[in-house]
């Protein structure tokens, strides 16, 4: 080919298939090539810095930088660094042997994991040869920091390489990728910027993106010193695309609230302020760092869309790796940098790794400690945040017994009067009147009648109106030997007045007849509140069972309504009830029907048919009774 060719060779026969594999198999995650090449450039700089700091190299100017440059006409993408560079011998050793066998190892593992498409997380560790995912030919022009002459290595995607003598003014390396036909988007400035932002935002060496200026017709001839926006913009020193010293690496005591918040906004593009955050700096042997943010949620389901970004020495690997981070923490947003993680292994390996389990446990502990700390140090502020934290906390408790055990003293419950209490505080207040029984409402409006009776009897009512609450209740019942009862499930002792319960068998019969419900039990109680003639109770067990059936039915619309086993409580203290018992059946019936429907209405929503009947009978009553 060229006179100064020093060597030609096939990389190796047995590994011929590596190129097609790299090209086709890794199709889904192609853009990681840029991360691999830029991170190599960072490594090259870091190595030289280390030699300098060890005093093994002298006279190196501290102007380390990496440039990423696209040339659309030549169809090349070049990543240049002024790091350690390579001698010819090193090119042979590192590029032709070590990098290649690394890529081979990687592909072998990948092949073994082909059952799950993403066997290897973020395709981390494929290395230098990932450049062939997007290139027909890759060139390396490199000059070592030593006196060795520069060399040029050129390799086609068929695996044939050549080594030449070369010219390069300064030490360092250019990786020139001749982008293939399918890879044209990787020459686009916007796309490159997006990829650099995703993968290289926090790499430790400044990275500059250089793209040729699109010639636009209106390109102007401004004079020197012109200060229009365009000229000012051009005059500004170019800015690196990355932040070489990310916040998570700083000492906790050196970070300000403002820095945490602006970091959050920048990384997650969320203009809202996070509720709070946790900066983790775990020493040896865990040795990982990170910041986790509790995002402000718009509604209950927002929460599922958290984002925890995993880094390996400031190099982005992937989002939301559930093998490393407990699933419930994925509701949060944050960054974790785990340089000890063996990331170029399969997901199944990570799932069974003791190290990963320890990381997970450590994060869980930190999150739990943070919640406890807020509860203990500033309860008032904690209560204000609680409704936003609640979904997360309940979910975490349900998923992780350890998290629950750690935080149970700080879990709050909202009462119908908007106060917040812990379970222990609730039980303490309940000791006299209803020991180990917790009364709750799950719909403040629909259950308002009952809530009013409980409140006036001095019984605290919890408001448990979220989807998760049902599961959470069951867990607490099992753990604490307590019983949760919705306020319409029975008549609490505290609602009952003193005195003899007066009854009327015929009135019971009439109510039963009017209800049309064979399974209805009618009984008399003497209630403190004489103004309510009747109330309907559905036992907690029956109702939970029905709720479950209803949820089940959401998928299968064909199941009939289950008849409800309910108890209608007639109030002996109500004068209306007494008068009805004394009246004849015929005149009592329309009123009995009205009372029955009102009791039903205060317990649940009426069906369309019930509502129609109720309106008709109400108008009829008005017609009869109102004399104007
Ligand atoms: P790894 O980065 O895990 O060592 P790679 O396949 O990415 O594996 O790279 C292989 C080797 O090639 C590196 O270890 C390094 O010695 C050499 N190398 C790659 N890129 C550069 C570069 N820009 N400057 C100097 N050496 C490089
Ligand atoms: Mg590498």
XYZ file of C-alpha atoms and ligand atoms in Angstrom:
656
model
C 0.000 0.000 0.000
C 2.450 2.618 1.182
C 6.229 2.634 1.020
C 6.591 3.148 4.722
C 4.467 0.159 5.693
C 6.301 -1.603 8.506
C 4.071 -4.520 9.045
C 0.823 -6.000 7.858
C -1.082 -8.773 9.495
C -4.427 -10.389 10.202
C -5.349 -9.874 13.782
C -5.852 -13.575 14.275
C -7.649 -16.317 12.410
C -9.562 -17.847 15.247
C -10.981 -14.509 16.273
C -12.120 -13.535 12.818
C -15.721 -13.640 13.862
C -15.279 -10.897 16.438
C -15.912 -8.097 13.944
C -19.254 -9.289 12.630
C -20.325 -10.005 16.193
C -19.382 -6.557 17.390
C -21.174 -5.044 14.436
C -24.420 -6.958 14.543
C -25.003 -8.291 18.008
C -24.472 -5.133 19.888
C -26.779 -3.268 17.644
C -29.035 -2.099 20.434
C -26.422 -0.252 22.425
C -24.233 1.046 19.652
C -23.618 4.473 21.050
C -21.579 3.100 23.923
C -18.599 3.076 21.539
C -18.103 6.762 22.252
C -17.986 6.149 25.981
C -15.376 3.418 25.512
C -13.136 5.512 23.280
C -13.435 8.699 25.349
C -12.879 6.820 28.591
C -9.696 5.336 27.127
C -8.568 8.871 26.367
C -9.286 9.810 29.993
C -7.336 6.796 31.187
C -4.398 7.850 29.003
C -4.387 11.290 30.640
C -4.814 9.856 34.111
C -1.847 7.534 33.573
C 0.383 10.403 32.543
C -0.791 12.510 35.474
C 0.060 9.680 37.810
C 3.566 9.335 36.365
C 4.023 13.069 36.799
C 2.843 13.061 40.360
C 5.130 10.143 41.139
C 7.986 12.275 39.816
C 8.773 9.795 37.054
C 8.104 12.312 34.320
C 9.030 15.970 34.310
C 8.195 19.054 32.342
C 4.658 18.131 31.325
C 2.375 21.121 31.012
C -0.902 20.684 32.823
C -3.164 21.328 29.812
C -4.800 17.953 29.560
C -7.799 17.783 27.299
C -9.782 15.538 25.053
C -11.445 16.670 21.852
C -14.173 14.932 19.948
C -14.310 16.146 16.390
C -16.693 15.207 13.611
C -15.959 15.793 9.966
C -19.055 15.218 7.904
C -17.286 15.432 4.533
C -14.554 12.988 5.390
C -17.079 10.961 7.436
C -14.666 10.683 10.313
C -15.103 11.017 14.013
C -11.851 11.670 15.857
C -11.211 11.438 19.564
C -7.885 13.033 20.519
C -6.112 13.210 23.832
C -2.781 14.514 25.060
C -2.256 11.680 27.470
C 0.402 9.053 27.746
C 0.363 7.914 24.098
C 1.755 4.608 22.849
C 4.987 3.421 21.317
C 4.849 1.012 18.408
C 5.508 -1.856 20.733
C 2.703 -0.691 23.005
C 0.278 -0.449 20.097
C 1.040 -4.055 19.300
C 0.696 -5.138 22.847
C -2.278 -3.065 24.000
C -4.327 -2.675 20.842
C -3.522 -5.868 18.969
C -3.381 -8.207 21.924
C -4.786 -6.998 25.226
C -7.680 -4.949 23.894
C -8.564 -7.707 21.507
C -8.547 -10.481 24.030
C -10.590 -8.241 26.334
C -13.144 -7.775 23.592
C -13.154 -11.511 22.971
C -13.730 -12.296 26.628
C -16.502 -9.828 26.647
C -18.179 -11.310 23.624
C -17.874 -14.806 25.002
C -19.698 -13.732 28.128
C -22.219 -11.936 26.041
C -22.798 -14.991 23.916
C -23.329 -17.077 27.020
C -26.001 -14.680 28.195
C -27.932 -14.435 25.016
C -31.155 -15.553 26.678
C -31.687 -12.099 28.109
C -30.929 -9.454 25.560
C -29.066 -7.261 27.978
C -27.009 -9.889 29.707
C -24.170 -7.501 30.317
C -25.017 -4.226 31.900
C -24.536 -1.221 29.687
C -22.171 -3.297 27.574
C -19.572 -2.050 29.889
C -16.011 -3.094 29.174
C -16.191 -3.980 25.513
C -13.362 -1.510 25.125
C -11.447 -0.227 22.170
C -12.927 -2.616 19.625
C -16.395 -1.200 20.150
C -15.273 1.459 17.648
C -15.967 -1.133 14.971
C -19.657 -1.046 15.784
C -19.834 2.177 13.823
C -16.692 2.174 11.648
C -15.466 0.620 8.429
C -11.907 1.447 9.360
C -10.291 2.641 12.559
C -7.027 4.537 12.665
C -4.865 5.149 15.685
C -2.215 7.845 15.439
C -0.223 7.998 18.611
C 2.946 9.366 20.055
C 4.275 8.256 23.381
C 5.289 10.721 26.103
C 8.743 9.134 25.753
C 10.983 9.958 22.822
C 9.710 7.082 20.730
C 8.512 8.048 17.229
C 4.825 8.348 16.418
C 3.015 5.435 14.790
C -0.151 4.960 12.816
C -2.219 1.802 13.058
C -5.017 1.224 10.586
C -7.459 -1.624 10.769
C -10.403 -2.493 8.558
C -13.573 -4.107 9.821
C -12.384 -7.334 8.250
C -9.708 -7.497 10.919
C -6.715 -6.632 8.705
C -4.316 -4.126 10.174
C -1.253 -2.198 9.066
C 1.287 -0.251 11.061
C 3.039 2.817 9.634
C 5.504 5.374 10.742
C 3.692 8.591 11.382
C 3.907 12.258 12.235
C 2.344 13.738 15.321
C 3.444 17.021 16.814
C 2.682 16.321 20.400
C 2.361 13.355 22.657
C -1.047 11.729 22.790
C -3.411 9.728 20.667
C -5.989 10.289 17.931
C -8.541 7.592 17.382
C -9.981 8.237 13.927
C -13.154 6.346 13.200
C -14.225 6.185 9.555
C -17.908 6.024 10.224
C -19.820 3.419 8.212
C -22.965 4.007 6.192
C -25.364 3.040 9.009
C -23.539 5.216 11.504
C -23.955 8.622 9.898
C -25.896 10.009 12.807
C -22.692 9.819 14.852
C -21.313 12.694 12.808
C -24.165 14.917 13.871
C -23.326 17.549 16.442
C -26.624 17.303 18.236
C -26.425 13.536 18.506
C -22.808 13.636 19.667
C -23.595 16.204 22.291
C -26.442 14.076 23.563
C -24.225 10.987 23.733
C -21.425 12.854 25.485
C -23.884 14.252 27.961
C -25.271 10.818 28.683
C -22.048 8.879 29.020
C -19.254 11.344 29.629
C -20.811 14.138 31.716
C -18.603 13.460 34.719
C -15.418 12.029 33.268
C -12.297 13.385 34.939
C -10.641 15.117 31.966
C -12.118 18.106 30.123
C -13.833 17.055 26.917
C -14.495 19.481 24.062
C -16.816 18.826 21.190
C -15.694 20.406 17.919
C -17.935 20.405 14.911
C -17.402 22.401 11.774
C -19.652 25.453 11.514
C -22.539 24.992 9.135
C -21.959 27.630 6.460
C -25.046 29.753 6.608
C -25.787 32.346 3.965
C -26.116 35.159 6.399
C -22.688 34.610 7.781
C -21.613 38.105 8.550
C -18.438 40.130 8.211
C -18.342 41.925 11.461
C -15.440 44.114 12.327
C -13.056 43.498 15.144
C -14.515 44.512 18.460
C -18.097 44.093 17.257
C -20.155 43.090 20.262
C -23.296 41.607 18.746
C -24.561 38.352 20.340
C -23.105 36.252 17.554
C -19.621 37.660 17.860
C -19.690 37.536 21.619
C -20.661 33.920 21.427
C -17.810 33.175 19.051
C -15.306 34.997 21.185
C -16.168 33.050 24.316
C -13.700 30.364 25.251
C -15.150 26.968 24.379
C -16.617 25.134 27.326
C -15.996 21.498 28.107
C -19.068 19.280 27.843
C -18.321 17.631 31.157
C -17.932 18.447 34.809
C -14.640 16.890 35.825
C -15.287 17.137 39.518
C -18.828 15.903 40.168
C -20.516 16.797 43.397
C -20.657 13.235 44.685
C -16.865 13.148 44.925
C -16.707 16.168 47.202
C -16.617 15.956 50.949
C -20.047 16.068 52.474
C -19.072 19.014 54.617
C -17.964 21.052 51.588
C -21.222 20.797 49.658
C -23.892 23.444 49.948
C -27.640 23.014 49.709
C -27.550 25.143 46.570
C -25.013 22.850 44.936
C -27.104 19.784 45.674
C -30.152 21.383 44.147
C -28.472 22.707 41.048
C -26.786 19.345 40.524
C -30.203 17.716 40.733
C -31.726 20.105 38.233
C -28.863 19.714 35.830
C -28.675 15.957 35.923
C -32.377 15.151 36.028
C -33.782 18.134 34.155
C -36.353 18.486 36.875
C -37.121 22.097 37.714
C -38.785 21.197 40.974
C -36.770 21.086 44.123
C -36.171 17.649 45.525
C -37.727 17.043 48.939
C -34.375 16.106 50.428
C -31.249 14.216 49.529
C -28.713 11.814 50.927
C -25.041 12.013 50.132
C -23.400 8.630 50.623
C -19.674 8.215 50.960
C -18.955 4.619 51.886
C -15.349 3.858 52.724
C -13.357 0.719 52.330
C -14.315 -2.056 51.810
C -17.515 -0.930 50.072
C -15.901 2.120 48.578
C -18.692 3.808 46.691
C -20.176 7.267 46.574
C -23.429 8.744 45.484
C -26.249 11.186 46.021
C -29.853 10.094 46.221
C -32.690 12.571 45.877
C -36.293 12.228 46.913
C -38.165 13.823 44.033
C -41.336 15.767 44.558
C -44.140 13.708 43.142
C -47.125 14.993 41.272
C -49.272 12.073 42.181
C -49.084 8.559 43.466
C -47.955 6.905 40.278
C -45.307 9.435 39.335
C -43.156 7.703 41.833
C -42.486 4.712 39.672
C -40.421 6.766 37.275
C -37.323 7.393 39.342
C -33.907 7.261 37.851
C -30.729 6.085 39.514
C -27.685 6.450 37.330
C -24.863 4.045 37.859
C -21.275 5.188 37.261
C -17.977 3.396 37.324
C -15.192 5.837 38.154
C -17.191 8.747 36.748
C -18.069 6.825 33.591
C -21.784 6.336 33.062
C -22.785 2.699 32.821
C -26.571 2.503 32.845
C -29.778 3.691 34.457
C -31.850 1.827 36.995
C -29.866 -1.331 37.464
C -32.136 -3.269 39.744
C -29.481 -5.883 40.380
C -27.483 -3.299 42.316
C -30.079 -0.981 43.767
C -33.054 -2.295 45.713
C -36.069 -2.027 43.493
C -37.943 0.351 45.774
C -35.048 2.805 45.698
C -35.495 3.093 41.972
C -38.373 5.423 42.804
C -35.707 7.918 43.787
C -33.412 9.894 41.554
C -29.716 9.841 41.981
C -26.204 8.932 41.026
C -24.079 6.081 42.357
C -20.439 5.651 41.544
C -19.242 2.130 42.313
C -15.659 1.590 41.151
C -15.509 -1.833 42.788
C -18.432 -3.304 40.936
C -17.549 -6.025 38.459
C -19.733 -4.502 35.773
C -18.618 -6.443 32.770
C -20.338 -9.478 34.156
C -23.831 -10.702 33.699
C -26.890 -9.593 35.545
C -27.327 -13.016 37.073
C -23.839 -12.755 38.530
C -24.657 -9.412 40.117
C -27.861 -10.804 41.568
C -25.880 -13.346 43.530
C -22.930 -11.191 44.421
C -22.227 -10.654 48.095
C -20.644 -7.300 47.375
C -23.757 -6.064 45.628
C -25.899 -7.242 48.535
C -23.738 -5.189 50.879
C -24.025 -2.066 48.735
C -27.752 -2.490 48.678
C -27.896 -2.955 52.430
C -25.719 0.090 52.991
C -27.926 2.314 50.837
C -31.032 1.020 52.549
C -29.532 1.787 55.928
C -28.591 5.310 54.868
C -32.065 6.026 53.561
C -33.651 4.657 56.721
C -31.264 6.673 58.901
C -32.136 9.800 56.973
C -35.860 9.318 57.552
C -35.290 8.615 61.235
C -33.013 11.632 61.503
C -35.611 13.951 60.039
C -38.289 12.472 62.264
C -36.190 12.930 65.379
C -34.645 16.296 64.597
C -37.428 18.253 63.030
C -40.714 16.490 63.297
C -42.696 19.446 62.092
C -40.770 19.675 58.827
C -40.909 15.907 58.467
C -44.702 15.948 58.790
C -44.924 18.519 56.025
C -43.006 16.243 53.692
C -44.685 13.093 54.828
C -47.477 12.877 52.268
C -44.807 12.949 49.554
C -42.527 10.443 51.255
C -45.318 8.148 52.293
C -45.722 6.180 49.074
C -42.037 5.512 48.955
C -41.791 4.605 52.630
C -44.742 2.236 52.576
C -43.522 0.554 49.432
C -40.035 0.179 50.841
C -41.408 -1.264 54.087
C -43.515 -3.758 52.180
C -40.577 -4.819 50.053
C -37.884 -4.937 52.652
C -38.440 -6.146 56.182
C -35.113 -4.648 57.252
C -36.122 -1.222 56.036
C -39.396 -1.574 57.889
C -37.699 -2.660 61.105
C -35.392 0.318 60.928
C -37.973 2.941 60.137
C -41.110 1.737 61.843
C -40.798 4.264 64.638
C -40.785 7.107 62.110
C -43.654 6.009 59.909
C -46.487 8.498 60.211
C -50.214 8.168 59.785
C -52.473 11.015 58.870
C -55.647 11.422 60.887
C -58.942 12.692 59.512
C -58.289 15.971 61.319
C -54.989 16.323 59.388
C -52.696 15.654 62.343
C -49.957 13.044 61.941
C -49.191 10.351 64.513
C -46.992 7.299 64.734
C -48.598 3.936 65.276
C -47.360 3.886 68.861
C -48.798 7.305 69.554
C -52.129 6.201 68.124
C -52.190 3.013 70.176
C -51.265 4.892 73.328
C -54.203 7.256 72.867
C -56.480 4.334 72.054
C -55.508 2.260 75.080
C -58.559 3.018 77.206
C -61.309 3.067 74.636
C -60.193 0.587 71.976
C -56.989 -1.163 72.841
C -55.003 -2.424 69.828
C -57.787 -1.459 67.460
C -57.142 1.216 64.874
C -60.082 2.933 63.269
C -59.569 4.288 59.805
C -61.395 5.833 56.901
C -60.302 5.444 53.315
C -62.605 8.042 51.875
C -63.021 11.168 53.879
C -66.091 12.284 51.953
C -67.969 9.025 51.568
C -67.384 8.087 55.210
C -67.977 11.548 56.643
C -71.034 10.523 58.678
C -69.125 7.817 60.546
C -66.056 10.003 60.967
C -68.191 12.672 62.618
C -69.563 10.150 65.119
C -66.093 8.817 65.927
C -64.588 12.243 66.282
C -67.323 13.438 68.625
C -66.797 10.319 70.719
C -63.113 11.289 70.982
C -61.762 8.461 68.819
C -58.937 9.242 66.424
C -59.497 8.071 62.873
C -56.644 7.433 60.467
C -57.030 8.406 56.862
C -55.683 5.572 54.724
C -56.685 6.474 51.229
C -53.857 5.222 49.056
C -53.690 2.108 46.941
C -50.833 0.667 48.936
C -52.502 1.208 52.286
C -54.437 -2.059 52.157
C -51.283 -4.111 51.843
C -49.573 -1.979 54.411
C -52.383 -2.527 56.897
C -52.154 -6.291 56.504
C -48.439 -6.165 57.139
C -48.822 -4.065 60.275
C -51.550 -6.360 61.589
C -49.264 -9.335 61.241
C -46.292 -7.558 62.747
C -47.876 -5.660 65.609
C -50.860 -7.835 66.600
C -53.217 -4.946 66.052
C -56.474 -4.801 64.169
C -57.411 -2.149 61.634
C -61.120 -1.502 61.339
C -62.718 0.852 58.912
C -65.112 3.162 60.720
C -68.147 1.598 59.079
C -67.237 -1.917 60.135
C -68.771 -2.053 63.594
C -70.075 0.120 66.367
C -67.179 1.021 68.581
C -67.939 0.723 72.292
C -67.136 4.377 72.669
C -70.029 5.307 70.396
C -72.534 3.567 72.636
C -74.419 5.372 75.338
C -75.342 4.088 78.801
C -78.746 2.589 79.392
C -80.929 -0.244 78.301
C -81.205 -1.066 74.625
C -84.800 -0.900 73.575
C -85.848 -3.111 70.657
C -88.731 -3.725 68.292
C -88.914 -7.012 66.409
C -91.589 -5.782 63.986
C -89.549 -2.719 63.031
C -86.520 -4.961 62.428
C -88.646 -7.030 60.082
C -89.881 -3.987 58.231
C -86.327 -2.703 57.640
C -85.266 -6.084 56.407
C -88.195 -6.249 54.011
C -87.534 -2.760 52.647
C -83.829 -3.471 52.135
C -84.603 -6.451 49.905
C -81.436 -8.057 51.279
C -81.937 -11.527 52.708
C -78.522 -11.429 54.329
C -79.105 -8.194 56.190
C -78.875 -8.422 59.968
C -80.849 -5.804 61.846
C -80.038 -5.023 65.459
C -80.658 -2.302 68.001
C -77.974 -0.309 69.794
C -78.150 2.675 72.055
C -75.923 5.288 70.419
C -74.677 8.425 72.101
C -75.635 10.444 69.077
C -79.454 10.397 69.108
C -79.769 12.311 65.847
C -78.756 9.370 63.660
C -81.635 6.865 63.392
C -79.721 4.079 61.671
C -76.322 3.165 60.381
C -75.016 0.388 58.241
C -71.974 -1.712 59.103
C -70.113 -4.155 56.916
C -67.643 -6.277 58.813
C -63.984 -5.578 58.081
C -63.352 -9.114 56.831
C -66.327 -9.144 54.483
C -65.418 -5.761 53.072
C -61.774 -6.612 52.494
C -62.838 -9.764 50.748
C -65.225 -7.808 48.556
C -62.549 -5.216 47.774
C -60.271 -7.989 46.655
C -62.975 -9.476 44.478
C -63.602 -6.064 42.975
C -59.967 -5.675 42.080
C -60.041 -9.113 40.565
C -63.123 -8.170 38.628
C -61.381 -5.216 37.052
C -59.761 -7.712 34.742
C -62.824 -9.872 34.315
C -65.928 -7.774 33.981
C -68.196 -10.825 34.043
C -68.459 -11.600 37.738
C -71.720 -10.680 39.481
C -71.785 -8.508 42.573
C -71.429 -10.553 45.683
C -74.364 -10.084 48.075
C -73.196 -8.028 51.009
C -73.422 -9.334 54.510
C -74.227 -6.186 56.360
C -75.625 -5.158 59.709
C -78.116 -2.376 60.006
C -77.885 -0.781 63.427
C -81.094 0.918 64.574
C -80.531 3.542 67.216
C -82.627 3.023 70.363
C -81.815 6.580 71.327
C -83.522 8.008 68.246
C -87.026 9.271 68.831
C -87.816 8.775 65.164
C -87.074 5.065 65.443
C -89.315 4.812 68.491
C -92.163 6.586 66.758
C -91.833 4.330 63.719
C -92.111 1.259 65.948
C -95.373 2.591 67.332
C -96.847 3.503 63.946
C -98.654 1.064 61.690
C -96.646 -0.663 58.997
C -98.371 1.139 56.176
C -97.592 4.658 57.356
C -94.107 3.687 58.638
C -92.935 2.035 55.442
C -92.091 5.100 53.280
C -90.078 6.585 56.154
C -88.359 3.281 56.876
C -87.429 3.050 53.215
C -86.051 6.570 53.343
C -83.955 5.855 56.446
C -82.648 2.655 54.929
C -81.512 4.430 51.783
C -79.892 7.217 53.810
C -77.965 4.621 55.842
C -76.898 2.977 52.621
C -75.905 6.334 51.181
C -73.693 7.180 54.092
C -71.889 3.875 53.699
C -71.314 3.732 49.966
C -72.214 5.272 46.671
C -75.678 4.372 45.406
C -76.115 2.480 42.169
C -77.965 4.278 39.377
C -81.108 2.317 40.131
C -80.903 2.982 43.859
C -80.366 6.668 43.261
C -83.368 6.907 40.954
C -85.533 5.138 43.508
C -84.218 7.357 46.280
C -84.988 10.566 44.424
C -88.485 9.385 43.481
C -89.312 8.365 47.033
C -87.920 11.620 48.423
C -90.094 13.720 46.113
C -93.102 11.598 46.998
C -92.491 12.148 50.697
C -92.130 15.880 50.202
C -95.357 15.947 48.222
C -97.197 14.185 51.035
C -95.670 15.898 54.030
C -95.139 19.466 53.009
C -98.097 21.725 53.569
C -97.558 25.201 52.292
P -9.234 -1.160 28.858
O -9.561 0.279 28.738
O -10.186 -1.880 29.738
O -7.795 -1.429 29.212
P -9.614 -1.115 26.045
O -9.936 -2.153 25.037
O -10.566 0.000 26.146
O -9.459 -1.840 27.413
O -8.187 -0.527 25.733
C -7.098 -1.362 25.661
C -5.802 -0.665 25.885
O -5.443 0.133 24.769
C -5.787 0.274 27.049
O -5.568 -0.399 28.256
C -4.613 1.173 26.690
O -3.398 0.583 27.085
C -4.659 1.213 25.179
N -5.309 2.448 24.745
C -6.519 2.564 24.204
N -6.799 3.854 23.916
C -5.710 4.562 24.278
C -5.357 5.971 24.262
N -6.219 6.886 23.808
N -4.151 6.312 24.732
C -3.277 5.404 25.183
N -3.551 4.079 25.236
C -4.743 3.660 24.801
Mg -11.254 1.083 27.911
